[in-house]
PDB file of C-alpha atoms in Angstrom:
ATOM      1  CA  UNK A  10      99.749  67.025 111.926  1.00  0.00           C
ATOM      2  CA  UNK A  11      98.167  70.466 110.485  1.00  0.00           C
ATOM      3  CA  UNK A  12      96.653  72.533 113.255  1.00  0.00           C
ATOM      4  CA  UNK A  13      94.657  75.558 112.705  1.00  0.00           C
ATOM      5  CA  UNK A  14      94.867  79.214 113.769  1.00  0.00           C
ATOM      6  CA  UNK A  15      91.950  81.340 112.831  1.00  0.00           C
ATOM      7  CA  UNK A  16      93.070  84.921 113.114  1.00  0.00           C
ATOM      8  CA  UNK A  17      89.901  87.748 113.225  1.00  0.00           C
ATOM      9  CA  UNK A  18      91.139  90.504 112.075  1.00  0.00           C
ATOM     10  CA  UNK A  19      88.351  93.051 111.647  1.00  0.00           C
ATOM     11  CA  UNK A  20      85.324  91.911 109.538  1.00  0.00           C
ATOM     12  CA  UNK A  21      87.417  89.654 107.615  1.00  0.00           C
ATOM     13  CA  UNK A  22      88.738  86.154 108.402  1.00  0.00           C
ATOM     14  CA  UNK A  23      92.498  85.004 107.967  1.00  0.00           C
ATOM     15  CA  UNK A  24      92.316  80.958 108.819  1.00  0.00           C
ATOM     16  CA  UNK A  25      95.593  79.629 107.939  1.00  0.00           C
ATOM     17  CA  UNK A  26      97.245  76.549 109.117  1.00  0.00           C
ATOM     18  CA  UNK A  27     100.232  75.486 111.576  1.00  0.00           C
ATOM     19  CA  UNK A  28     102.436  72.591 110.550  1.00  0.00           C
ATOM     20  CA  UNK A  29     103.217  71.243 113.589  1.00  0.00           C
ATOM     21  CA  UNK A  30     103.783  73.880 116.014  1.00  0.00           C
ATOM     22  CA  UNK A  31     101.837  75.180 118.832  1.00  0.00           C
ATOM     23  CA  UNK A  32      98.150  76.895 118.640  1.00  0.00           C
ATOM     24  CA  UNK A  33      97.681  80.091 120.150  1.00  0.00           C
ATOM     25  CA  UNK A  34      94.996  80.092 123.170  1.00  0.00           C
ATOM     26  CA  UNK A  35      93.370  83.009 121.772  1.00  0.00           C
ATOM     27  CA  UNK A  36      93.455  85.275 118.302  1.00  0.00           C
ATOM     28  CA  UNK A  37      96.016  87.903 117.959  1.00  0.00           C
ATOM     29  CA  UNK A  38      96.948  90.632 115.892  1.00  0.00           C
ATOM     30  CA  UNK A  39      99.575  89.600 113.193  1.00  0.00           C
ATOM     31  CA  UNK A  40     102.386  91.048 112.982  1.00  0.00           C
ATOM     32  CA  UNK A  41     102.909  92.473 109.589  1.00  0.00           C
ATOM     33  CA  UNK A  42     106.706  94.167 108.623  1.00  0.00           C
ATOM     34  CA  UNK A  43     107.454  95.282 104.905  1.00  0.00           C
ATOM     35  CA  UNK A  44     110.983  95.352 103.622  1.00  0.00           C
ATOM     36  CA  UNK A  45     112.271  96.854 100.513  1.00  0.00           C
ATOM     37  CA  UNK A  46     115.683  96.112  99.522  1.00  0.00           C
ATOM     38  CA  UNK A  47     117.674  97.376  96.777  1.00  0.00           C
ATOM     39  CA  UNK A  48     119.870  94.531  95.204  1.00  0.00           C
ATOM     40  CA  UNK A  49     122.989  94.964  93.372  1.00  0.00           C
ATOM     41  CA  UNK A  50     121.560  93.765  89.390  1.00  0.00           C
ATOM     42  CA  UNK A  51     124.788  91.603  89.426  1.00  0.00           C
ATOM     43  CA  UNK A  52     124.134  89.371  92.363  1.00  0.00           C
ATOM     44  CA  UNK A  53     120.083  89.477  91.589  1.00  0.00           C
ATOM     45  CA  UNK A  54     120.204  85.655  90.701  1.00  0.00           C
ATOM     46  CA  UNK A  55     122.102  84.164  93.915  1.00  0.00           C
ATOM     47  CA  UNK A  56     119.835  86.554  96.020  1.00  0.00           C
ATOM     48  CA  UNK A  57     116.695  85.696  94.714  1.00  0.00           C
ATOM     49  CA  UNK A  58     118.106  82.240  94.722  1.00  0.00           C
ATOM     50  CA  UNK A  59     118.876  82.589  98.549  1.00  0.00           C
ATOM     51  CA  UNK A  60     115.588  83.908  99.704  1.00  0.00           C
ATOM     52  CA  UNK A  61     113.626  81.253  98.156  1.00  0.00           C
ATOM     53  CA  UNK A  62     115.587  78.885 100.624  1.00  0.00           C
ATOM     54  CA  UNK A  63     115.365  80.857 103.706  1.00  0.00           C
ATOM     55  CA  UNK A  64     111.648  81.294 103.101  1.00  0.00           C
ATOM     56  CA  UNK A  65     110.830  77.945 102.230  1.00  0.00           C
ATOM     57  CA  UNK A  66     112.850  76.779 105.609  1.00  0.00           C
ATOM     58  CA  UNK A  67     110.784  79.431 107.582  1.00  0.00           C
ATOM     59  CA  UNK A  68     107.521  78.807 106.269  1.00  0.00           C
ATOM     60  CA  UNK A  69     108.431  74.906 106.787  1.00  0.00           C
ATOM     61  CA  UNK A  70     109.454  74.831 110.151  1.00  0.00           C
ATOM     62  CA  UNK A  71     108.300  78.435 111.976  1.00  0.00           C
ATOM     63  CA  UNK A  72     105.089  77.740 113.613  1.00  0.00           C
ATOM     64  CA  UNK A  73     105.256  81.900 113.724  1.00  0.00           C
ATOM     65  CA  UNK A  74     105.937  82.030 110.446  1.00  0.00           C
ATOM     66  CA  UNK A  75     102.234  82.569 108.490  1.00  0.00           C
ATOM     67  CA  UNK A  76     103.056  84.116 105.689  1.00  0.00           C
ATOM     68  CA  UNK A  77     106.504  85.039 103.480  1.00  0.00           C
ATOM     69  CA  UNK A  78     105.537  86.684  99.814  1.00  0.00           C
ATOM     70  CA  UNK A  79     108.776  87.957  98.175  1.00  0.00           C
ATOM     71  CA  UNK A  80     108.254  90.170  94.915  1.00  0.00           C
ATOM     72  CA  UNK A  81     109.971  92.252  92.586  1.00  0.00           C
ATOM     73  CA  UNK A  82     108.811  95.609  91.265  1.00  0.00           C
ATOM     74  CA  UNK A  83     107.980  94.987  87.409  1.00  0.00           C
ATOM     75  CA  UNK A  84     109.686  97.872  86.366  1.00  0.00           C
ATOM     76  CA  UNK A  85     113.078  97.732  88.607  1.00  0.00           C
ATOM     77  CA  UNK A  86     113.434  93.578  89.082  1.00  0.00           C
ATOM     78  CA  UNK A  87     116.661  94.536  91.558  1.00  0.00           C
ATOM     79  CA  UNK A  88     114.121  96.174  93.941  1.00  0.00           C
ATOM     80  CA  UNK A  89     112.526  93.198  96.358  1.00  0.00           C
ATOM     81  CA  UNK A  90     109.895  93.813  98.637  1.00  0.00           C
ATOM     82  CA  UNK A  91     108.692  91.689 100.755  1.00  0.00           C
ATOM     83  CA  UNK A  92     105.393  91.259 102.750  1.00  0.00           C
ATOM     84  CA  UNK A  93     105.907  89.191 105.858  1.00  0.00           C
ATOM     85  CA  UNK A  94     103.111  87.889 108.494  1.00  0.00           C
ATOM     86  CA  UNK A  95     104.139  86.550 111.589  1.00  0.00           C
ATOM     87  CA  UNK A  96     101.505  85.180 114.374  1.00  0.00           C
ATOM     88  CA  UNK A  97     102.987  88.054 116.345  1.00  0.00           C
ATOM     89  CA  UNK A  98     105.415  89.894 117.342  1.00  0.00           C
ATOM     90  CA  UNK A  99     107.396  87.628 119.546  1.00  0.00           C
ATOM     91  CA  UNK A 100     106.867  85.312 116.310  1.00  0.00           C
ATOM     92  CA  UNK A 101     109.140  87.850 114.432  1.00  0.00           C
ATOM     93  CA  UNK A 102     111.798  88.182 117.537  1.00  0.00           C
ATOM     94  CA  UNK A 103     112.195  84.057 117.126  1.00  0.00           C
ATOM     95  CA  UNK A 104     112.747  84.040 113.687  1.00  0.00           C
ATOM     96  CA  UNK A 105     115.312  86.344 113.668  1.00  0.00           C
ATOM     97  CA  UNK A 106     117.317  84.149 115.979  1.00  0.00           C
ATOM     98  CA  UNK A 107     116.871  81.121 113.618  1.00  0.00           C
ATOM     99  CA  UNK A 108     119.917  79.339 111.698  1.00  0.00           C
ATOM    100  CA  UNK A 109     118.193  79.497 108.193  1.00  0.00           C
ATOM    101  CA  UNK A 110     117.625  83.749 108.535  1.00  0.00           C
ATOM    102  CA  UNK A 111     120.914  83.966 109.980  1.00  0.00           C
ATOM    103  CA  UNK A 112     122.044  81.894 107.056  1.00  0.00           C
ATOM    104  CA  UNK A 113     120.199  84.264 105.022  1.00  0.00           C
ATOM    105  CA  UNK A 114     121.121  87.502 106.221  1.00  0.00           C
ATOM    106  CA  UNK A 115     124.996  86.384 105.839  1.00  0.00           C
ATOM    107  CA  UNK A 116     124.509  84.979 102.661  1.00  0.00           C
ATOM    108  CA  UNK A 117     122.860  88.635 101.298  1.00  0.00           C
ATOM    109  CA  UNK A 118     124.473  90.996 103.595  1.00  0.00           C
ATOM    110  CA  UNK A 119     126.812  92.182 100.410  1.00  0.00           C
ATOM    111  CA  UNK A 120     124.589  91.981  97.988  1.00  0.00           C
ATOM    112  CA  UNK A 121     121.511  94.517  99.800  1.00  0.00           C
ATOM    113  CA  UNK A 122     122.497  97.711  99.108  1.00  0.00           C
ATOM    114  CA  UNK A 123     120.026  99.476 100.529  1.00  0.00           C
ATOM    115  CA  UNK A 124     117.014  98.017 102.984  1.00  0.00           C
ATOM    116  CA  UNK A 125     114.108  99.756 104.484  1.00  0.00           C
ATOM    117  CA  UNK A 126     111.715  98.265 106.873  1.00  0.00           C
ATOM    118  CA  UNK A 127     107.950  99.529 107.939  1.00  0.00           C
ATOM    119  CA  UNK A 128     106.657  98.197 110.588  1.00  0.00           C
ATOM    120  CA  UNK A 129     102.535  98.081 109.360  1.00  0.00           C
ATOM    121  CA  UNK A 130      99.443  96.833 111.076  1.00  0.00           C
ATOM    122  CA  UNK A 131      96.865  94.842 109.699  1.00  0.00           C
ATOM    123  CA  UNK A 132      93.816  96.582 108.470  1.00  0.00           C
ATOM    124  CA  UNK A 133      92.409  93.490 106.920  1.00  0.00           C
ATOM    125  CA  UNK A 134      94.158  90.116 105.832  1.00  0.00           C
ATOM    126  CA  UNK A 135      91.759  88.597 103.018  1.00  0.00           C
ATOM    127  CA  UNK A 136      92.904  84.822 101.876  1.00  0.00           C
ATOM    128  CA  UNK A 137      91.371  81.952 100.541  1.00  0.00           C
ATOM    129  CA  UNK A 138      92.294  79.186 102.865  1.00  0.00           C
ATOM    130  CA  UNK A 139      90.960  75.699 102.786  1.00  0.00           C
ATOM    131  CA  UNK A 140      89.842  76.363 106.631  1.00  0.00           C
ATOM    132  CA  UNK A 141      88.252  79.538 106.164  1.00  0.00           C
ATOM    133  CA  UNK A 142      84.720  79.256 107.602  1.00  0.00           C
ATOM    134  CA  UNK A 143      81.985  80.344 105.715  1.00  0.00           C
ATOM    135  CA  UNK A 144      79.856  83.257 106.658  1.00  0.00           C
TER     136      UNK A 144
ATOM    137  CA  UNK B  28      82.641  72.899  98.017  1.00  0.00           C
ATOM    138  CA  UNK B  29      86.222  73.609  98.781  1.00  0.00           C
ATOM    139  CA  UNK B  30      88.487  73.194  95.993  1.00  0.00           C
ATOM    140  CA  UNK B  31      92.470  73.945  95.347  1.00  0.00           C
ATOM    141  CA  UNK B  32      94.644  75.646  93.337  1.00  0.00           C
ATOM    142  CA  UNK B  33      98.004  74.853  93.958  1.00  0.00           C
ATOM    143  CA  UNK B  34     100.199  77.566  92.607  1.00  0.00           C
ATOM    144  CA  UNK B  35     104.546  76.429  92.210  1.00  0.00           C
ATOM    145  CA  UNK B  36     106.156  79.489  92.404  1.00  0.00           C
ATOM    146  CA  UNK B  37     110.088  79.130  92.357  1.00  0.00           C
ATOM    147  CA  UNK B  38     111.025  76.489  95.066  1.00  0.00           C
ATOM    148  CA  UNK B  39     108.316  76.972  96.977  1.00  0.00           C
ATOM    149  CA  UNK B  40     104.339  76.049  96.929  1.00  0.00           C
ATOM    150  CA  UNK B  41     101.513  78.473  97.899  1.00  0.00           C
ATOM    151  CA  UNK B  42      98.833  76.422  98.458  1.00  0.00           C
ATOM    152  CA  UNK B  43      95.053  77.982  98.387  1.00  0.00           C
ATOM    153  CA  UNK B  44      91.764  76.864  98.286  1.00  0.00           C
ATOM    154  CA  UNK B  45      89.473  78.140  96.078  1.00  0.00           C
ATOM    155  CA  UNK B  46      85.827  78.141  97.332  1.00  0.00           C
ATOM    156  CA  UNK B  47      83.388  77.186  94.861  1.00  0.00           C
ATOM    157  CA  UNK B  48      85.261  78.577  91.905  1.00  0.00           C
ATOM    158  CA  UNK B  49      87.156  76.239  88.812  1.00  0.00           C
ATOM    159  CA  UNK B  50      90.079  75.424  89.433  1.00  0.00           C
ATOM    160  CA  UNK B  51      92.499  76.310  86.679  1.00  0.00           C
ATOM    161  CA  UNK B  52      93.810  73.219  84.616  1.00  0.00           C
ATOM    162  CA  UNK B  53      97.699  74.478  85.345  1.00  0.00           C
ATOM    163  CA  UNK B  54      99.859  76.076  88.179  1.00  0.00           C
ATOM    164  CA  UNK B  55     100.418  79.570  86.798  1.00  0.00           C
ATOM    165  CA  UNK B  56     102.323  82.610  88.179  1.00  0.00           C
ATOM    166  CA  UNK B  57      99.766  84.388  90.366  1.00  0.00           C
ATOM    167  CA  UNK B  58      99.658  88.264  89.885  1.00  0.00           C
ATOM    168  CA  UNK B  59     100.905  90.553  92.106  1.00  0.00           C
ATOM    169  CA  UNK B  60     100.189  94.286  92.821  1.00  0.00           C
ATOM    170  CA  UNK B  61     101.207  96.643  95.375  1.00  0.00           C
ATOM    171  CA  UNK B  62      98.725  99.814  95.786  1.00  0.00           C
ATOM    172  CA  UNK B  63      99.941 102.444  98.479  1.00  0.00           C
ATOM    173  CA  UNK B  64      97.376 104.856  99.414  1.00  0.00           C
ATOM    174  CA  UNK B  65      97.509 107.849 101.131  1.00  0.00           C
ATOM    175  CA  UNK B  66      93.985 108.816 102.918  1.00  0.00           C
ATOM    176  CA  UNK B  67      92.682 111.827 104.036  1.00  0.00           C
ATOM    177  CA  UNK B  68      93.644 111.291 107.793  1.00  0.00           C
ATOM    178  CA  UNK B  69      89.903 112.584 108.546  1.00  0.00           C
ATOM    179  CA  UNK B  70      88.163 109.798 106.867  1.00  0.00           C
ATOM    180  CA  UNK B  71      90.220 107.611 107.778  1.00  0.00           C
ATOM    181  CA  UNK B  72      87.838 105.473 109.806  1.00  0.00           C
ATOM    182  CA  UNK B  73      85.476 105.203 106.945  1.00  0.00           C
ATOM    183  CA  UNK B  74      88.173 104.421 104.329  1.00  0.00           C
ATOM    184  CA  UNK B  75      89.453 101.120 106.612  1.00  0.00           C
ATOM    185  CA  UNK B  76      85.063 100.483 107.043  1.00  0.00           C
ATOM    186  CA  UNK B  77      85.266 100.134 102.875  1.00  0.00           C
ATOM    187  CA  UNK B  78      88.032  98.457 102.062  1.00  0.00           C
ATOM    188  CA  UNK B  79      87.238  95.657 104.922  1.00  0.00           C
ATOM    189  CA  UNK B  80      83.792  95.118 103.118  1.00  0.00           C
ATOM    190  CA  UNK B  81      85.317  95.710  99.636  1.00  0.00           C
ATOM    191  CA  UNK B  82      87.908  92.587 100.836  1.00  0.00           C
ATOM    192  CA  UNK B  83      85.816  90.612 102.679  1.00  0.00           C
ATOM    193  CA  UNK B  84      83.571  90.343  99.764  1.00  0.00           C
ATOM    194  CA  UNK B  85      86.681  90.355  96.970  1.00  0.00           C
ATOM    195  CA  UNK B  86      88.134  86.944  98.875  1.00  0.00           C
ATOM    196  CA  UNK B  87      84.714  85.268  98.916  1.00  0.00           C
ATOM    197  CA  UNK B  88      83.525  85.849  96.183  1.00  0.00           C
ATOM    198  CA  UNK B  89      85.766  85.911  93.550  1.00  0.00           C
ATOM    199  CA  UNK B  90      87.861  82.504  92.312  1.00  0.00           C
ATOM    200  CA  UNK B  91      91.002  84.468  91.319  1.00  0.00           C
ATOM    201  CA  UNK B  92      91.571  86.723  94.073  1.00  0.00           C
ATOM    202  CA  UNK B  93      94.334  84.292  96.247  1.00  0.00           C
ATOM    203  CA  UNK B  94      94.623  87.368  98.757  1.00  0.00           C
ATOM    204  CA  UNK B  95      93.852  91.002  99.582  1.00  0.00           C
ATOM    205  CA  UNK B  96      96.226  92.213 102.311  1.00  0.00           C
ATOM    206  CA  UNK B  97      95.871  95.659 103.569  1.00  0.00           C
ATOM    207  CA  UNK B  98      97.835  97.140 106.360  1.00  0.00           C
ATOM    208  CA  UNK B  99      98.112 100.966 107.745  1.00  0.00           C
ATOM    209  CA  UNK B 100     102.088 102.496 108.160  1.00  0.00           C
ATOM    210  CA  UNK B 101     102.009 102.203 112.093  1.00  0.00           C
ATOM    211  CA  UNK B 102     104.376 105.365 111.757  1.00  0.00           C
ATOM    212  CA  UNK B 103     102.225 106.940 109.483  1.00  0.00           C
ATOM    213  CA  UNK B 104      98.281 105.234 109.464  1.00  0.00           C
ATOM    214  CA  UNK B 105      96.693 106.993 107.222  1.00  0.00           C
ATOM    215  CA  UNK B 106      99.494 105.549 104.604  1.00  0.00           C
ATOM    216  CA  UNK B 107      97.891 102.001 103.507  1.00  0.00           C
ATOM    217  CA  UNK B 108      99.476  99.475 101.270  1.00  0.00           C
ATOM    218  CA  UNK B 109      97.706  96.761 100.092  1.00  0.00           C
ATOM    219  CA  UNK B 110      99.662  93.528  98.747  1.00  0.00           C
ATOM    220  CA  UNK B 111      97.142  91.787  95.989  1.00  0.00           C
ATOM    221  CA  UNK B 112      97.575  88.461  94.510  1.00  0.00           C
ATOM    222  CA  UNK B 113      95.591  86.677  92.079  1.00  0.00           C
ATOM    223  CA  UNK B 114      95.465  83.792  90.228  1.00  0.00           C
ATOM    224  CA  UNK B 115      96.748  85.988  87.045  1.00  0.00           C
ATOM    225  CA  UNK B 116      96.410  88.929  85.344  1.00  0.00           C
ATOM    226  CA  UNK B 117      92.861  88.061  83.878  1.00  0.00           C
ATOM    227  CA  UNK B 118      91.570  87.941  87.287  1.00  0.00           C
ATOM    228  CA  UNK B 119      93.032  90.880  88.307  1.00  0.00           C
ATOM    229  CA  UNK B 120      90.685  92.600  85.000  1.00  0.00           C
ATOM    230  CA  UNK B 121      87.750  90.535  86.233  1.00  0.00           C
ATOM    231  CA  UNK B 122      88.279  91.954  90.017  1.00  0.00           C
ATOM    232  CA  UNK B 123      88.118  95.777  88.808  1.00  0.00           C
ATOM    233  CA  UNK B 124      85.007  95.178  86.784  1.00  0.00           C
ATOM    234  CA  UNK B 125      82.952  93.646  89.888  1.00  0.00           C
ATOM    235  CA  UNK B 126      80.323  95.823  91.423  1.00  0.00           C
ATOM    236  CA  UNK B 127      82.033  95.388  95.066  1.00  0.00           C
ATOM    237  CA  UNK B 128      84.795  96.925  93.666  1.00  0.00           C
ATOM    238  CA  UNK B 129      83.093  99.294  92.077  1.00  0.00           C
ATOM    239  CA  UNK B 130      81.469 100.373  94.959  1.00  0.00           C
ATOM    240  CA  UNK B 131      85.045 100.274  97.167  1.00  0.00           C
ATOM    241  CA  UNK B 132      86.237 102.451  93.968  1.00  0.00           C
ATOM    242  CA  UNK B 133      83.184 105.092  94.320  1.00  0.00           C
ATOM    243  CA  UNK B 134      83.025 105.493  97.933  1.00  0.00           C
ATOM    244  CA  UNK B 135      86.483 106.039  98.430  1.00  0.00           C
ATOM    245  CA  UNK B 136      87.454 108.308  95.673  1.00  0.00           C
ATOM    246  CA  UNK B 137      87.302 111.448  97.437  1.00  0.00           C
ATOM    247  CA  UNK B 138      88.686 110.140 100.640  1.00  0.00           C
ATOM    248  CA  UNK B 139      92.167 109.397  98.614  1.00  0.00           C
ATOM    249  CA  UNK B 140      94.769 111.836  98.775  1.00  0.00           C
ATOM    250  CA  UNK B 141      97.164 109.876  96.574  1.00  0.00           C
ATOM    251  CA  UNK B 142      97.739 106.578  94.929  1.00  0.00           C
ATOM    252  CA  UNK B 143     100.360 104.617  93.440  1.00  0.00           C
ATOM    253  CA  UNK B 144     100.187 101.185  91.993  1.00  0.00           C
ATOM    254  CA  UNK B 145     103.571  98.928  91.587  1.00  0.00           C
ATOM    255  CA  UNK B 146     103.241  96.200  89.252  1.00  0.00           C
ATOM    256  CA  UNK B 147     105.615  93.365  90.988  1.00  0.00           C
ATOM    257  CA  UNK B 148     106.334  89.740  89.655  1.00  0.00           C
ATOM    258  CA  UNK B 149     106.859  86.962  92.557  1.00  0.00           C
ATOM    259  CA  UNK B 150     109.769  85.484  93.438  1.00  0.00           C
ATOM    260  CA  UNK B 151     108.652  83.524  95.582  1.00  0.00           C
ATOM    261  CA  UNK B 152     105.641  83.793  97.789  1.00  0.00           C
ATOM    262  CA  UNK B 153     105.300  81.262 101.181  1.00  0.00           C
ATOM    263  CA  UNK B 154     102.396  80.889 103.054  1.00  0.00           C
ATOM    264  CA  UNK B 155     101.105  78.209 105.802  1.00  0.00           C
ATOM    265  CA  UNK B 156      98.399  76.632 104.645  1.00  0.00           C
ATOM    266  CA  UNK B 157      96.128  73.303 105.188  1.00  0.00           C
ATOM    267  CA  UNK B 158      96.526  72.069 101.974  1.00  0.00           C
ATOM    268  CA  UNK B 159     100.865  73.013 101.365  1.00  0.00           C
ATOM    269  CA  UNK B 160     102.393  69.743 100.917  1.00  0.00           C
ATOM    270  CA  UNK B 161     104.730  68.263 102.684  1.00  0.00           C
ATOM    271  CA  UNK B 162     108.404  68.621 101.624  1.00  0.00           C
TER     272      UNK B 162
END
C-alpha cells in the first residue's frame, strides 16, 4: 500500500512515498525544522539509542512524517542535529502529539542539555527516489 | 533504469534509488555534511537560482549523491544550510570535482559572505520512501 506524494519545490523534484496514509490533493511546501541539541557525553549511548526508535516509529507510521536524518557533528559526537521534513506544518503539530515523540521527549528530557530549534524553509529538496520522474 | 541502494544505518533503513548509476556491492555509512552559508542578502535571489540548478543537476546526475537539501533560516534568509548525504566519502570527492559543481562553486563565490562546513556522522537517518521495507 505505498502511495506517492510528489512535492515541487522550485526547479527541483522531491517524490517520496507514503506508507499508508493519506495523499495530499495538491503539492505543498514542506515543512523543514532543524534542531541542535547538546547531549550530556555520559548518556550519549541511551540517547542516540532512543532516537533511533522514535524515528523509526515516526517514519513508520506518520504519513506527515517524510523525512527524519539524525547526525552528529564529527568533531563534538555529543552535539546532534537533526534535519526533519514534514509534509507540512500541521504534519509537524500531529507528530508532536504522538505516543512514540512523547515517549521520546520523556525518555531524553534529562539527558538534552541544551536544544535549539530553526524553523527553515525549503530552498530546494534534491533526493534520489525510486518515483522521481525524469526530466 | 531505476536501481537501489539500500543503505542500514543503525535501526533504521534509508532506502534510495539510484538512477542509472552501480549500485554498490554493500550497505555502507552514507556521508554526511552540513554547509551553512551566509549570502550577501543582495544576491540573494541569484544565489537560491544556482544552487537549485547546481542540485537539480547534482541529484540526477551523480550515483552517490543520496540528497542535497538546502533550506533558507526563515528568521534570517539569507542564512542557508544545506544537509548533504552521499553514498560515502568518495562520492562526496567525486561531487566537488564535477563541472556543475564547479560552476555552482564559481558563480557563487563572490555572492558568499561566509561559510562553514560541519563534518557529521549519522546516527540514524529516516526517510519515506517507495522502496523502505516493510518492518
Amino acid at each position: 500500500m505505498n502511495m506517492k506524494q510528489i512535492l515541487k519545490t522550485g526547479g527541483v523534484v522531491l517524490a517520496l512515498s507514503l506508507s499508508g496514509g493519506a495523499v495530499a490533493a495538491e503539492p505543498q511546501v514542506p515543512f523543514v525544522r532543524i534542531a541542535e541539541l547538546e547531549i550530556d557525553s555520559s548518556q550519549l549511548e541511551r540517547f542516540e539509542s532512543a532516537i533511533k526508535e522514535g524515528i523509526e516509529t515516526a517514519v513508520r507510521v506518520e504519513p506527515g512524517v517524510l523525512a527524519l536524518y539524525a547526525v552528529a557533528e564529527k568533531n563534538n559526537p555529543n552535539h546532534i542535529r537533526v534535519f526533519e521534513v514534514y509534509t507540512d506544518a500541521n504534519a509537524y503539530q500531529v507528530h508532536l502529539e504522538t505516543p512514540h515523540f512523547k515517549k521520546f521527549r520523556a525518555t531524553t528530557d534529562k539527558m538534552v542539555k541544551s536544544r535549539k530549534l530553526i524553523d527553515a524553509v525549503p530552498v530546494v529538496l534534491g533526493a534520489k527516489a525510486a518515483a522521481a520522474p525524469s526530466r
